[in-house]
XYZ file of C-alpha atoms in Angstrom:
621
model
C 90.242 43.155 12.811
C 92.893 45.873 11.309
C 90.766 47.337 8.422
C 93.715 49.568 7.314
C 94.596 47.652 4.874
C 91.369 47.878 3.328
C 91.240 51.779 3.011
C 92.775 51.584 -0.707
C 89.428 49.968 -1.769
C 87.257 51.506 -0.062
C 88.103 54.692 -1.148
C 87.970 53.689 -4.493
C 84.096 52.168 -4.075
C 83.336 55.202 -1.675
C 84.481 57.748 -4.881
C 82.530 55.530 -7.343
C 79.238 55.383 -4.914
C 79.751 59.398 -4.636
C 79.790 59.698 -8.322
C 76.716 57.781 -8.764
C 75.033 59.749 -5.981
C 76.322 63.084 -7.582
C 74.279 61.889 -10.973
C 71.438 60.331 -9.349
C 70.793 64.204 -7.432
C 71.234 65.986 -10.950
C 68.577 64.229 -12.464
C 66.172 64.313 -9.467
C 66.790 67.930 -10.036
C 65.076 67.846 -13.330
C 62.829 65.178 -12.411
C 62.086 65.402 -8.791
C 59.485 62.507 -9.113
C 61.656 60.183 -10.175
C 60.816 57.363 -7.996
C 63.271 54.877 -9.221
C 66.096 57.949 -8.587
C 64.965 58.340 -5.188
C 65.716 54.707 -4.333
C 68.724 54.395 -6.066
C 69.893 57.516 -4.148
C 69.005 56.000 -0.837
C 71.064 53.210 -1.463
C 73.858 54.928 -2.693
C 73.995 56.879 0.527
C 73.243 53.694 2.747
C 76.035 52.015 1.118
C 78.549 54.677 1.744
C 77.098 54.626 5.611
C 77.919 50.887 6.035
C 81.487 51.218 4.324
C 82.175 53.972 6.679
C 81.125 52.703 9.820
C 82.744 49.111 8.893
C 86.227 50.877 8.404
C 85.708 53.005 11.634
C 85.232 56.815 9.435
C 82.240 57.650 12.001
C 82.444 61.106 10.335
C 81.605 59.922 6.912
C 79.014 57.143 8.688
C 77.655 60.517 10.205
C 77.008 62.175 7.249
C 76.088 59.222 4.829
C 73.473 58.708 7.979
C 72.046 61.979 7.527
C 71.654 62.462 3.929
C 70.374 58.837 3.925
C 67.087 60.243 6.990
C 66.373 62.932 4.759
C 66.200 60.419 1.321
C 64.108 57.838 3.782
C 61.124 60.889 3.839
C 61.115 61.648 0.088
C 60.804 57.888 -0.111
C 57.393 58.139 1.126
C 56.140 61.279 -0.594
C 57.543 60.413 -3.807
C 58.814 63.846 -4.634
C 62.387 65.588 -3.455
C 62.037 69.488 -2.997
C 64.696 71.533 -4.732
C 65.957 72.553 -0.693
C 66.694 69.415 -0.405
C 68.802 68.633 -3.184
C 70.699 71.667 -2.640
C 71.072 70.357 0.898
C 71.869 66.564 0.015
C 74.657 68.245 -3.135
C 76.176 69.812 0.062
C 76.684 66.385 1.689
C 78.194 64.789 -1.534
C 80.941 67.764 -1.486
C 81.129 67.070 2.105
C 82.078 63.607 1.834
C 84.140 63.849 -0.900
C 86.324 65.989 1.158
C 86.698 63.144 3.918
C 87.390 61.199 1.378
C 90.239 63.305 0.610
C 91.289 63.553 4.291
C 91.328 59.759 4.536
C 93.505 59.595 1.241
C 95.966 61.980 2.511
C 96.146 60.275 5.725
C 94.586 63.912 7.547
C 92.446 63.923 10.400
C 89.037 64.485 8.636
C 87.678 67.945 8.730
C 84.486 68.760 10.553
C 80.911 68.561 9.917
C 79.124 69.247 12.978
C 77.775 72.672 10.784
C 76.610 70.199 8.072
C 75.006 67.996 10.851
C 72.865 70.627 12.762
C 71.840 72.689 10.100
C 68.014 72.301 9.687
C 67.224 69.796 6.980
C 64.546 70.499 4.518
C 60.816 69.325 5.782
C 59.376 66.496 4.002
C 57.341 67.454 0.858
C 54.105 67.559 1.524
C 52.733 67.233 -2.399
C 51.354 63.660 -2.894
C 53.230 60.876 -4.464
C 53.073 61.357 -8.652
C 51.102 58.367 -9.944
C 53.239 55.030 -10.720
C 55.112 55.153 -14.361
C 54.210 52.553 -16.312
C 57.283 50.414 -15.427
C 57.203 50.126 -11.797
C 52.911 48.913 -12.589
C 54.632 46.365 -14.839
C 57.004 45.502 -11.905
C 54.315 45.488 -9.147
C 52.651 42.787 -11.256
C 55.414 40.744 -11.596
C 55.440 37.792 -9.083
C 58.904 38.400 -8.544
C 57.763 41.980 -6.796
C 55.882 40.275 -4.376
C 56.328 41.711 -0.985
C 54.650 39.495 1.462
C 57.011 36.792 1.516
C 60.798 36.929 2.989
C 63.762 35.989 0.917
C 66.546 33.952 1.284
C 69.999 35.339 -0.410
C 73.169 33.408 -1.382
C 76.197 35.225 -2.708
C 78.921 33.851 -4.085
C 82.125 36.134 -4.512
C 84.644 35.350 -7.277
C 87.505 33.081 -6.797
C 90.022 35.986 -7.095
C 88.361 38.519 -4.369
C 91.405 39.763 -2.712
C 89.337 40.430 0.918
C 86.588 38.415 1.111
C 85.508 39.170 4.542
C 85.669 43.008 3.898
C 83.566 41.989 0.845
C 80.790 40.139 2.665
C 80.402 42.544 5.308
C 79.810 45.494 2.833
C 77.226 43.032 1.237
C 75.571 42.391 4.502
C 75.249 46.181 5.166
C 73.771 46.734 1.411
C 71.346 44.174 2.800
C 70.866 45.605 6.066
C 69.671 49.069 3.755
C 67.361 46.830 1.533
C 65.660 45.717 4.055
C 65.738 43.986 7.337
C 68.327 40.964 8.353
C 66.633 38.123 10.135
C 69.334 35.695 9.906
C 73.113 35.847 8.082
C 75.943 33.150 8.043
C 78.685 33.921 8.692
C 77.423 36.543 11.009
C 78.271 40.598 11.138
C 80.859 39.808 14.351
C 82.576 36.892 12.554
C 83.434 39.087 9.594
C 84.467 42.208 11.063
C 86.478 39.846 13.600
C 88.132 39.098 9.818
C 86.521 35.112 9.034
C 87.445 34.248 5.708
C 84.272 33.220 3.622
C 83.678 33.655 -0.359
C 79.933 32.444 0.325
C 77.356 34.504 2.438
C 74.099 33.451 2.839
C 70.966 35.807 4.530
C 67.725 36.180 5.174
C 65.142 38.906 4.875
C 62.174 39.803 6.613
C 59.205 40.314 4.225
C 58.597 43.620 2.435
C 61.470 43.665 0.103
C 61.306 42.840 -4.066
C 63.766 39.577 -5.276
C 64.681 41.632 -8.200
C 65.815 44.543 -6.316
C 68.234 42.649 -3.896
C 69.330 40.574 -6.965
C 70.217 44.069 -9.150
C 71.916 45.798 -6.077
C 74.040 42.939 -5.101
C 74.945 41.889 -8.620
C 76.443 45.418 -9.225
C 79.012 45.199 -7.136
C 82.411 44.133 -7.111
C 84.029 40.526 -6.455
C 80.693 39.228 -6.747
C 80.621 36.508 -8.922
C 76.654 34.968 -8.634
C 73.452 36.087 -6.593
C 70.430 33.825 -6.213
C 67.365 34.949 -4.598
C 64.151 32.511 -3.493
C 60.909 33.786 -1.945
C 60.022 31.940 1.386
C 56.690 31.750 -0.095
C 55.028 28.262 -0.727
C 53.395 29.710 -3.720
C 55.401 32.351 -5.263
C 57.817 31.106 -7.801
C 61.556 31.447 -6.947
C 63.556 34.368 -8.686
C 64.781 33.728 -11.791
C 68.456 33.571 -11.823
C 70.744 35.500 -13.286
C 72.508 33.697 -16.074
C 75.874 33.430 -15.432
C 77.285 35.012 -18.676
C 75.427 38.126 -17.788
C 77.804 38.831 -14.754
C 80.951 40.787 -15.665
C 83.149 40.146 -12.937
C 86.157 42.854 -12.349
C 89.269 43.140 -9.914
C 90.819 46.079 -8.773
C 94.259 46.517 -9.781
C 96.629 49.288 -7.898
C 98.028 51.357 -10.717
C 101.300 51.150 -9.366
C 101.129 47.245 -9.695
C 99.270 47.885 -13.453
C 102.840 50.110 -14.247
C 104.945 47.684 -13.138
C 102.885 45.323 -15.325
C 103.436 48.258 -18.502
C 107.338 48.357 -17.201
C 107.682 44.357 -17.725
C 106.207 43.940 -20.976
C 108.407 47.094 -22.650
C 111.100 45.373 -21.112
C 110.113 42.105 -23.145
C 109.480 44.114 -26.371
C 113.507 45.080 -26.087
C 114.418 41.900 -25.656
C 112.249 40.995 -29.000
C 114.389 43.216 -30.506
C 117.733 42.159 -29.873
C 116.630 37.987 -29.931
C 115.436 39.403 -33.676
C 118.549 41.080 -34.436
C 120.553 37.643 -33.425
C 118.323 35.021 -35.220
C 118.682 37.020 -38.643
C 122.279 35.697 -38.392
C 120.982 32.288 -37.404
C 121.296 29.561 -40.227
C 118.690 27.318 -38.500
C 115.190 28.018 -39.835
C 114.056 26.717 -36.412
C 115.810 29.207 -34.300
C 114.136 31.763 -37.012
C 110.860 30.660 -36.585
C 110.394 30.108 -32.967
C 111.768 33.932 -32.525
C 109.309 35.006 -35.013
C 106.529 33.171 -32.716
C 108.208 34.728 -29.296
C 107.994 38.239 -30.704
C 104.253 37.702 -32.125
C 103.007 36.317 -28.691
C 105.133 39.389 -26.656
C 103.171 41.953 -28.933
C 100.068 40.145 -28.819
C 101.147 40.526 -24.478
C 101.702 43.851 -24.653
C 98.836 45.079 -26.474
C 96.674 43.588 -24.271
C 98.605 44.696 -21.000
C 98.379 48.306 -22.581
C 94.689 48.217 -23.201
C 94.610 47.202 -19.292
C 96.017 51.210 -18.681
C 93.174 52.324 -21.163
C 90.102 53.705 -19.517
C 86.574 55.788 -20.889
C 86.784 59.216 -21.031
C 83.720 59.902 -18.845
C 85.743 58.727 -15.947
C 87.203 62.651 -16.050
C 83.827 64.118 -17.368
C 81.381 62.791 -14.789
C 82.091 65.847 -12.850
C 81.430 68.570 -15.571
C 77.522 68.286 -15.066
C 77.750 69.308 -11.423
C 80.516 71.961 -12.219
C 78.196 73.852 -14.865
C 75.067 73.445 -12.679
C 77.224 75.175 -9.932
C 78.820 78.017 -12.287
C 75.464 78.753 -13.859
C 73.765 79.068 -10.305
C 76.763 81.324 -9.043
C 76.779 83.593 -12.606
C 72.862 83.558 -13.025
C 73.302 81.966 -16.617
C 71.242 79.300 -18.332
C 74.184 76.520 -19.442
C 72.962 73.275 -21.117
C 75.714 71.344 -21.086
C 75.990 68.324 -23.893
C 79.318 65.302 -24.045
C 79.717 63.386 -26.990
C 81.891 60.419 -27.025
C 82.545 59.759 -23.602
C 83.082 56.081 -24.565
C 86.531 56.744 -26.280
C 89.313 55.228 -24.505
C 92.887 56.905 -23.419
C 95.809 56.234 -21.604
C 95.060 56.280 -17.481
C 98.157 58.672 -17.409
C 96.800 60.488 -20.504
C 92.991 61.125 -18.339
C 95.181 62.793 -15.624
C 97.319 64.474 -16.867
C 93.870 66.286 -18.652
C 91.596 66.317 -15.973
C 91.918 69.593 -14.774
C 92.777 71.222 -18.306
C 89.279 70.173 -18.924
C 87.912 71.570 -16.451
C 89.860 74.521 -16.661
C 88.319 74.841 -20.318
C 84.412 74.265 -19.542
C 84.536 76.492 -16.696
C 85.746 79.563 -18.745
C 83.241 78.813 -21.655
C 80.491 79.010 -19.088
C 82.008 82.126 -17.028
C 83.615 84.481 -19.941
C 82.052 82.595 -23.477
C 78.504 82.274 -22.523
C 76.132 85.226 -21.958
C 72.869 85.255 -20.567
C 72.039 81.485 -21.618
C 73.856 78.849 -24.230
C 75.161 75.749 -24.585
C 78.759 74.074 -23.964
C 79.822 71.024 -25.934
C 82.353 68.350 -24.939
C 83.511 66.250 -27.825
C 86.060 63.232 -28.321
C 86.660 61.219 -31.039
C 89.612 59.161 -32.421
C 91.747 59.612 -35.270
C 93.573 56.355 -36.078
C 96.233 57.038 -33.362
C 95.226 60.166 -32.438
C 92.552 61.744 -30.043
C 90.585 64.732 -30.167
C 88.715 66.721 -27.668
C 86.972 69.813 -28.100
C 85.006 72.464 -26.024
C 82.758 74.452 -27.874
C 80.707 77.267 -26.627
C 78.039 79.266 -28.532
C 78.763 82.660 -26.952
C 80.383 85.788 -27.143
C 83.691 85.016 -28.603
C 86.775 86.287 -28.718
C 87.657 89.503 -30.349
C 91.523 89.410 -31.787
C 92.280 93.269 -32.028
C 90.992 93.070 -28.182
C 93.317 90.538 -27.242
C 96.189 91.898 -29.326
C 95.656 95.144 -27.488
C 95.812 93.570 -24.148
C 98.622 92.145 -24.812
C 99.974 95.105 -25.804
C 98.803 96.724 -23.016
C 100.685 93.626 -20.769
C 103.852 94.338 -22.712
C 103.611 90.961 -23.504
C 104.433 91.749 -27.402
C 105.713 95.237 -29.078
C 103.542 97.137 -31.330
C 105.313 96.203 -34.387
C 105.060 92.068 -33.034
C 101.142 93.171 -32.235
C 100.648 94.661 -36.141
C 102.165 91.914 -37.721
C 100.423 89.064 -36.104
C 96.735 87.417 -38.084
C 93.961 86.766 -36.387
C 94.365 83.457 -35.419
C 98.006 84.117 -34.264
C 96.206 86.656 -31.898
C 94.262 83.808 -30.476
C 97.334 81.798 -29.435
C 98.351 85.146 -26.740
C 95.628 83.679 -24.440
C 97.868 80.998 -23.689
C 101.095 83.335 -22.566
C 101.275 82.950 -18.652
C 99.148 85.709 -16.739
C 97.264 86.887 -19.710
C 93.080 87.839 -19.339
C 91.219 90.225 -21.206
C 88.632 90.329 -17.983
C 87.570 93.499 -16.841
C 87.369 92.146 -13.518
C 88.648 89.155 -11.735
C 85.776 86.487 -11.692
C 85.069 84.800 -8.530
C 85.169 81.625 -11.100
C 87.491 82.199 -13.646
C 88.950 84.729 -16.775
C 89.458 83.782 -19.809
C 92.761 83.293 -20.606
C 93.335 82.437 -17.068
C 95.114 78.592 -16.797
C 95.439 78.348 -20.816
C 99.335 78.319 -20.649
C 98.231 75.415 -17.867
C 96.162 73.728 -20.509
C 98.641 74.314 -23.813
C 101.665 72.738 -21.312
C 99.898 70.112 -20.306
C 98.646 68.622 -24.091
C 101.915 69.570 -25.327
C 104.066 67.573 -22.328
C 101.374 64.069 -23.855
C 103.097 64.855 -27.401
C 99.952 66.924 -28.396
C 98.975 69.875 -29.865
C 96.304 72.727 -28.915
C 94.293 75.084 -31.325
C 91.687 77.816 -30.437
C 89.307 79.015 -33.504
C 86.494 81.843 -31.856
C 84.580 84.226 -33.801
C 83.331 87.370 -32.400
C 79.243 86.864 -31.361
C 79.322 83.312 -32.480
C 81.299 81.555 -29.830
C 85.087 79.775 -29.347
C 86.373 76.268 -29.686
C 89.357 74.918 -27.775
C 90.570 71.797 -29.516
C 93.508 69.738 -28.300
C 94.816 66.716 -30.160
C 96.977 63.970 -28.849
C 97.819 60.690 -28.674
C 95.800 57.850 -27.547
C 99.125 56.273 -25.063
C 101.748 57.800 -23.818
C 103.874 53.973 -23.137
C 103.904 53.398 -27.021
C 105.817 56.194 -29.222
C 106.513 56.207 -32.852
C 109.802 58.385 -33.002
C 112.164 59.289 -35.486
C 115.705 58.206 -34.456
C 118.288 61.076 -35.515
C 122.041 61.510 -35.093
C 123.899 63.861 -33.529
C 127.584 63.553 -32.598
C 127.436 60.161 -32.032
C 124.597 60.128 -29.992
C 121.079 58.317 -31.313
C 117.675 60.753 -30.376
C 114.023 59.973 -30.521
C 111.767 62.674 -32.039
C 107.998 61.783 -31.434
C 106.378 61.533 -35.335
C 103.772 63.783 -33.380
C 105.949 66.602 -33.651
C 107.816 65.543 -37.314
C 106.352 67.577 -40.132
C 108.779 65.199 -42.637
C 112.197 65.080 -43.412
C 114.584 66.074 -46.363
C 118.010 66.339 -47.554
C 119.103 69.575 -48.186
C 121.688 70.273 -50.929
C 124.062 73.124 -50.375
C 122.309 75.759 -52.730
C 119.322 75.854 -50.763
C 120.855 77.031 -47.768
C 120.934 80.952 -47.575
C 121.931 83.541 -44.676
C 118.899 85.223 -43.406
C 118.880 87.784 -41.452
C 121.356 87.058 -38.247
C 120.871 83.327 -38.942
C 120.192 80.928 -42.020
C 117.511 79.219 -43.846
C 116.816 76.778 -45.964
C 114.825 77.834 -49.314
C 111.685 75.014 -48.943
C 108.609 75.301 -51.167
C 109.649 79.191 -52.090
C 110.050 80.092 -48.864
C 112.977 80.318 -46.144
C 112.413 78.349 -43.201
C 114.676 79.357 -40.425
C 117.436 76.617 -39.652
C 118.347 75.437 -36.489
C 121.344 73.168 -35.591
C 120.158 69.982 -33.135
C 124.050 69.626 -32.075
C 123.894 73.536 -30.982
C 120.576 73.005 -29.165
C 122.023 70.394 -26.927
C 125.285 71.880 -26.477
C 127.490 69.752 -28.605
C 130.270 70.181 -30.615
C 129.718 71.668 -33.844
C 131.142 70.063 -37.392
C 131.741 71.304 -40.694
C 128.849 70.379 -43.376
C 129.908 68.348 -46.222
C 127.554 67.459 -49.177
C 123.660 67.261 -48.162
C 121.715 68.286 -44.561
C 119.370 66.043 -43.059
C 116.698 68.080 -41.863
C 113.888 67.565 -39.914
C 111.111 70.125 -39.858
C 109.552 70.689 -37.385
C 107.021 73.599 -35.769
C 107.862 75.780 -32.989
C 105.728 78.688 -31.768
C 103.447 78.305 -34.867
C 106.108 78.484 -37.623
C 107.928 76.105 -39.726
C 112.007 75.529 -38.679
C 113.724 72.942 -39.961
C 116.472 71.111 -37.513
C 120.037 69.761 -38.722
C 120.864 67.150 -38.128
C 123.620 64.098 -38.970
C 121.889 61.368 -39.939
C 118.275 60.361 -40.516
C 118.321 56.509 -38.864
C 114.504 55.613 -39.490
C 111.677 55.526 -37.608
C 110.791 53.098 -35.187
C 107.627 52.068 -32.283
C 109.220 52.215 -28.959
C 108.327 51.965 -25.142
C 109.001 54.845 -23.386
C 110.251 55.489 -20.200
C 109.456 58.277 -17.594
C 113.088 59.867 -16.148
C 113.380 59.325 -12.821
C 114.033 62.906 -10.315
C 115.841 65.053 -10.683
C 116.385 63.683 -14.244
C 112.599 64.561 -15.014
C 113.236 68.074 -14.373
C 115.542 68.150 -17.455
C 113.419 70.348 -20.059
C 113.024 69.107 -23.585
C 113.385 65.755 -22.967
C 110.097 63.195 -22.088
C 111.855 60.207 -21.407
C 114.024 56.525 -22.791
C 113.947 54.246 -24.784
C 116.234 51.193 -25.523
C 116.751 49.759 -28.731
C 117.691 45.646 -29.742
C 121.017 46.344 -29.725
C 121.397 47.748 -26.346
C 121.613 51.356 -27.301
C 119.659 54.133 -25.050
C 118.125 56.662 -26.908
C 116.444 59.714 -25.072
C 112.970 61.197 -26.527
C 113.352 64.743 -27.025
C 111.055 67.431 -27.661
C 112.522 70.240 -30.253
C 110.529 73.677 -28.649
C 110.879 72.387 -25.388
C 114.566 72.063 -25.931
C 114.824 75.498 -27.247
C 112.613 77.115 -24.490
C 115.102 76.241 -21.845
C 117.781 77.109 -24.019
C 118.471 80.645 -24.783
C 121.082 81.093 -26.439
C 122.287 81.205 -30.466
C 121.051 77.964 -31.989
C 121.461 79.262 -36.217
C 122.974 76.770 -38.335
């Protein structure tokens, strides 16, 4: 049977499995008694075993095998030794790395050091006493153990490889406890037989409700039932059926194409809209009214598809901190709030390794001896927040203004006149640290340009507020979907632009008097003050025109001060579907993408201070 085309989801399950292992050996940390942990562990690394071996990864299988001996003795004792976890952490990274081999289509690295390095011994401390629940459960009928079970799984209708599918089953079985009988069999499967129902049964010694929980978990399974072989013993209870949450696993370059589709749709809503306002038949009005309802009502929903938790980026942060407060000595508690809050899938990349760019140099340069790191989300209508907070040293302003200084990153006359808080922003210039000495982990400073790109390429904005002795917060703000953008259309020379709302301040007219030279350029007087002015048709290289009457501005904020754009008309603002540029297009600065409108018309989405960092030259009014 050719499993290759199988590898897409079981590296997906494999990753999940790993993550759940990864929090299952965190908390055994703190609790090594944790009986229920040390099960749940074993299986975790038994299941992993079975999906390796099954796709022919016998490295992986190897591994999985040998973290999954070593669980099989704390089984017994009840208790996992703080050697071992150490030792069983080093597995997880292990694996995750063949993981990565098999992704990138590598030949997987070695781990014949991993494999005959001594494993911890056994503990030797007696089993804790049973917690109250697992008394409860041992009088339960359904935990039982002298009596074999007979399982029947049913997978859902829409499994995409059902004979992949039952043979993973059968090998979580196999790690539950011991086959006696399974139709179809292990051979017919991996020889690739087609079957959405798989029916086993287990020797004696194993609990109904376990089998029924493990199974039930996992994918394309759409109904367990479980009966004890037992004349006496009642049969499980079943699981009702509105208690399973089936799911399906979606490629995300299918899930795009999906996105692509339905923005396509929206533009033709527009333009059927723009024809039936013409239209003198109240039916033709009506049924495009209903059409462009039910494509909305499609597109939402095909949008929230693309929306996924935050904690799918954070579930590494507790393993990250444990690590950096190990390597720098430090005491790091380490608290996320709001982990539930949804984004954009392209959204949770594109800030995956900000983040951890951000918790990494709280714990290394913000924390001292011992403190706490906070992660925090939280939505603002449209808008997202997230925020890393750390109660340690700070940052220190005239410090960082004199390293800069010291970089020749500003002049002493630009290092006098900035405030503090402008003197926060340096840490984000390219190459800047105030670090004495280059951490083995990180400097602060170090990847904040990576961090302020990154928000500000999603439409966002980032913000640092730190006080000296009290600690720092990093707080970055964008939107909740990248797909759906409210812009501002503009003008110039003919052409129609989109500016994201994100980055609008508001807009004005401008009459004549208010526009005064200033220094080498001109400004417009605003709220009795003169806000620099920039021409939009000079930015993007177009041919200028002589003013007549009032300027439509736009203002706008570039490198933490007010300018206000020219512009030639103001055309309203409208919700659009954006599209990525294709290379080399995408390597055009300052502008994120397309749009089209009803009528037909494509209208690029710029973005004002990108335009003007990757164009140097005189932009004054």
């Amino acid at each position: 049977m050719d499993m290759s085309k199988y590898r897409e989801m079981y590296l997906a399950e494999a990753k999940e499995h790993l993550q759940n292992m990864g929090d299952l050996l965190l908390t055994l940390e703190k609790d090594p008694g944790d009986r229920e942990g040390i099960d749940a562990l074993f299986r975790e690394a038994h299941s992993i075993k079975g999906m390796a071996a099954s796709m022919g990864f016998e490295k992986s299988a190897a591994v999985a095998h040998s973290m999954e001996d070593l669980m099989d003795g704390f089984r017994k004792s009840g208790v996992v030794p703080a050697e071992a976890i150490d030792r069983l952490l080093e597995g997880s990274d292990l694996l995750e790395g063949l993981l990565e081999d098999v992704q990138a289509d590598r030949e997987e690295r070695s781990v014949e050091a991993y494999l005959s390095a001594e494993a911890p011994v056994e503990a030797a401390a007696p089993a804790p006493p049973p917690r109250a629940s697992a008394t409860r459960a041992a009088a339960s009928p359904e935990s039982t153990r002298g009596a074999g079970l007979d399982v029947r799984v049913e997978l859902a209708a829409d499994a995409l490889a059902p004979a992949a599918r039952s043979l993973l089953i059968l090998r979580e079985l196999e790690g539950l406890g011991r086959v006696v009988a399974c139709r179809p069999s292990a051979e017919q499967l991996s020889a690739g037989k087609s079957s959405r129902t798989l029916v086993a049964r287990l020797a004696a010694g194993v609990e109904g409700v376990r089998v029924e929980k493990a199974l039930a978990s996992m994918p394309d399974v759409a109904r367990v039932a479980v009966a004890t072989l037992a004349p006496k013993a009642p049969p499980a209870p079943q699981r009702r059926k509105e208690d399973l949450s089936p799911s399906v696993r979606v490629r995300t370059a299918l899930l795009d194409r999906f996105v692509n589709l339905t923005g396509e749709l929206i533009t033709s809503r527009y333009t059927l809209q723009a024809a039936a306002a013409h239209e003198s038949w109240p039916e033709v009005r009506e049924g495009v009214a209903q059409l462009a309802r039910l494509v909305s009502n499609l597109h939402h929903h095909v949008l929230r598809v693309r929306m996924m938790p935050l904690e799918s980026i954070t579930g590494r942060l507790p393993r990250l901190v444990r690590d950096l407060g190990r390597k720098t000595g430090k005491k790091v508690r380490l608290r996320i709030e709001g982990e539930a809050v949804e984004l954009d899938r392209a959204i949770l990349e594109a800030l995956a390794d900000p983040l951890v760019h951000m918790v990494r140099n709280a714990v290394d340069h913000g924390i001292e001896r011992s403190g706490d790191v906070l992660v925090r989300a939280r939505r603002e209508k449209d808008m997202a927040l997230l925020e890393v907070v750390d109660n340690g040293r700070g940052m220190d302003p005239a410090v960082i203004r004199a390293k800069a200084l010291e970089k020749g990153l500003v002049s002493a006359a630009q290092a006098d006149a900035l405030s503090d808080r402008a003197s926060l922003r340096l840490v984000c210039l390219p190459g800047f640290s105030t670090a004495v000495e280059v951490s083995q982990t990180s400097g602060r400073g170090v990847g904040m340009d990576v961090v302020k790109s990154a928000v500000e390429s999603l439409g966002g904005s980032f913000d640092i507020a730190s006080q000296p002795g009290r600690g720092t917060r990093l707080r970055l703000r964008f939107p909740l979907s990248v797909a759906i953008v409210q812009v501002l259309l503009v003008e110039c020379a003919g052409h129609l632009l989109g500016i994201p709302t994100t980055k609008v301040i508001s807009t004005l007219e401008a009459a004549p008097g208010q526009v005064k030279r200033s220094g080498r350029g001109m400004a417009v007087s605003l709220d009795e003050a003169l806000v620099p002015l920039l021409s939009l048709r000079k930015i993007l290289g177009l041919p200028a025109r002589p003013s007549r009457g009032n300027l439509p501005l736009v203002l706008t904020e570039i490198r933490g001060r007010r300018v206000a754009l020219t512009v030639d008309r103001l055309a309203g603002v409208r919700e659009v579907f954006v599209k990525n540029l294709a290379p080399p297009l995408d390597r055009h600065g300052g502008v994120s993408g397309t749009t089209i409108l009803g009528d037909g018309s494509v209208v690029f989405i710029i973005d004002p201070r990108s335009l003007l960092e990757t164009r140097p030259r005189k932009v004054a009014a």
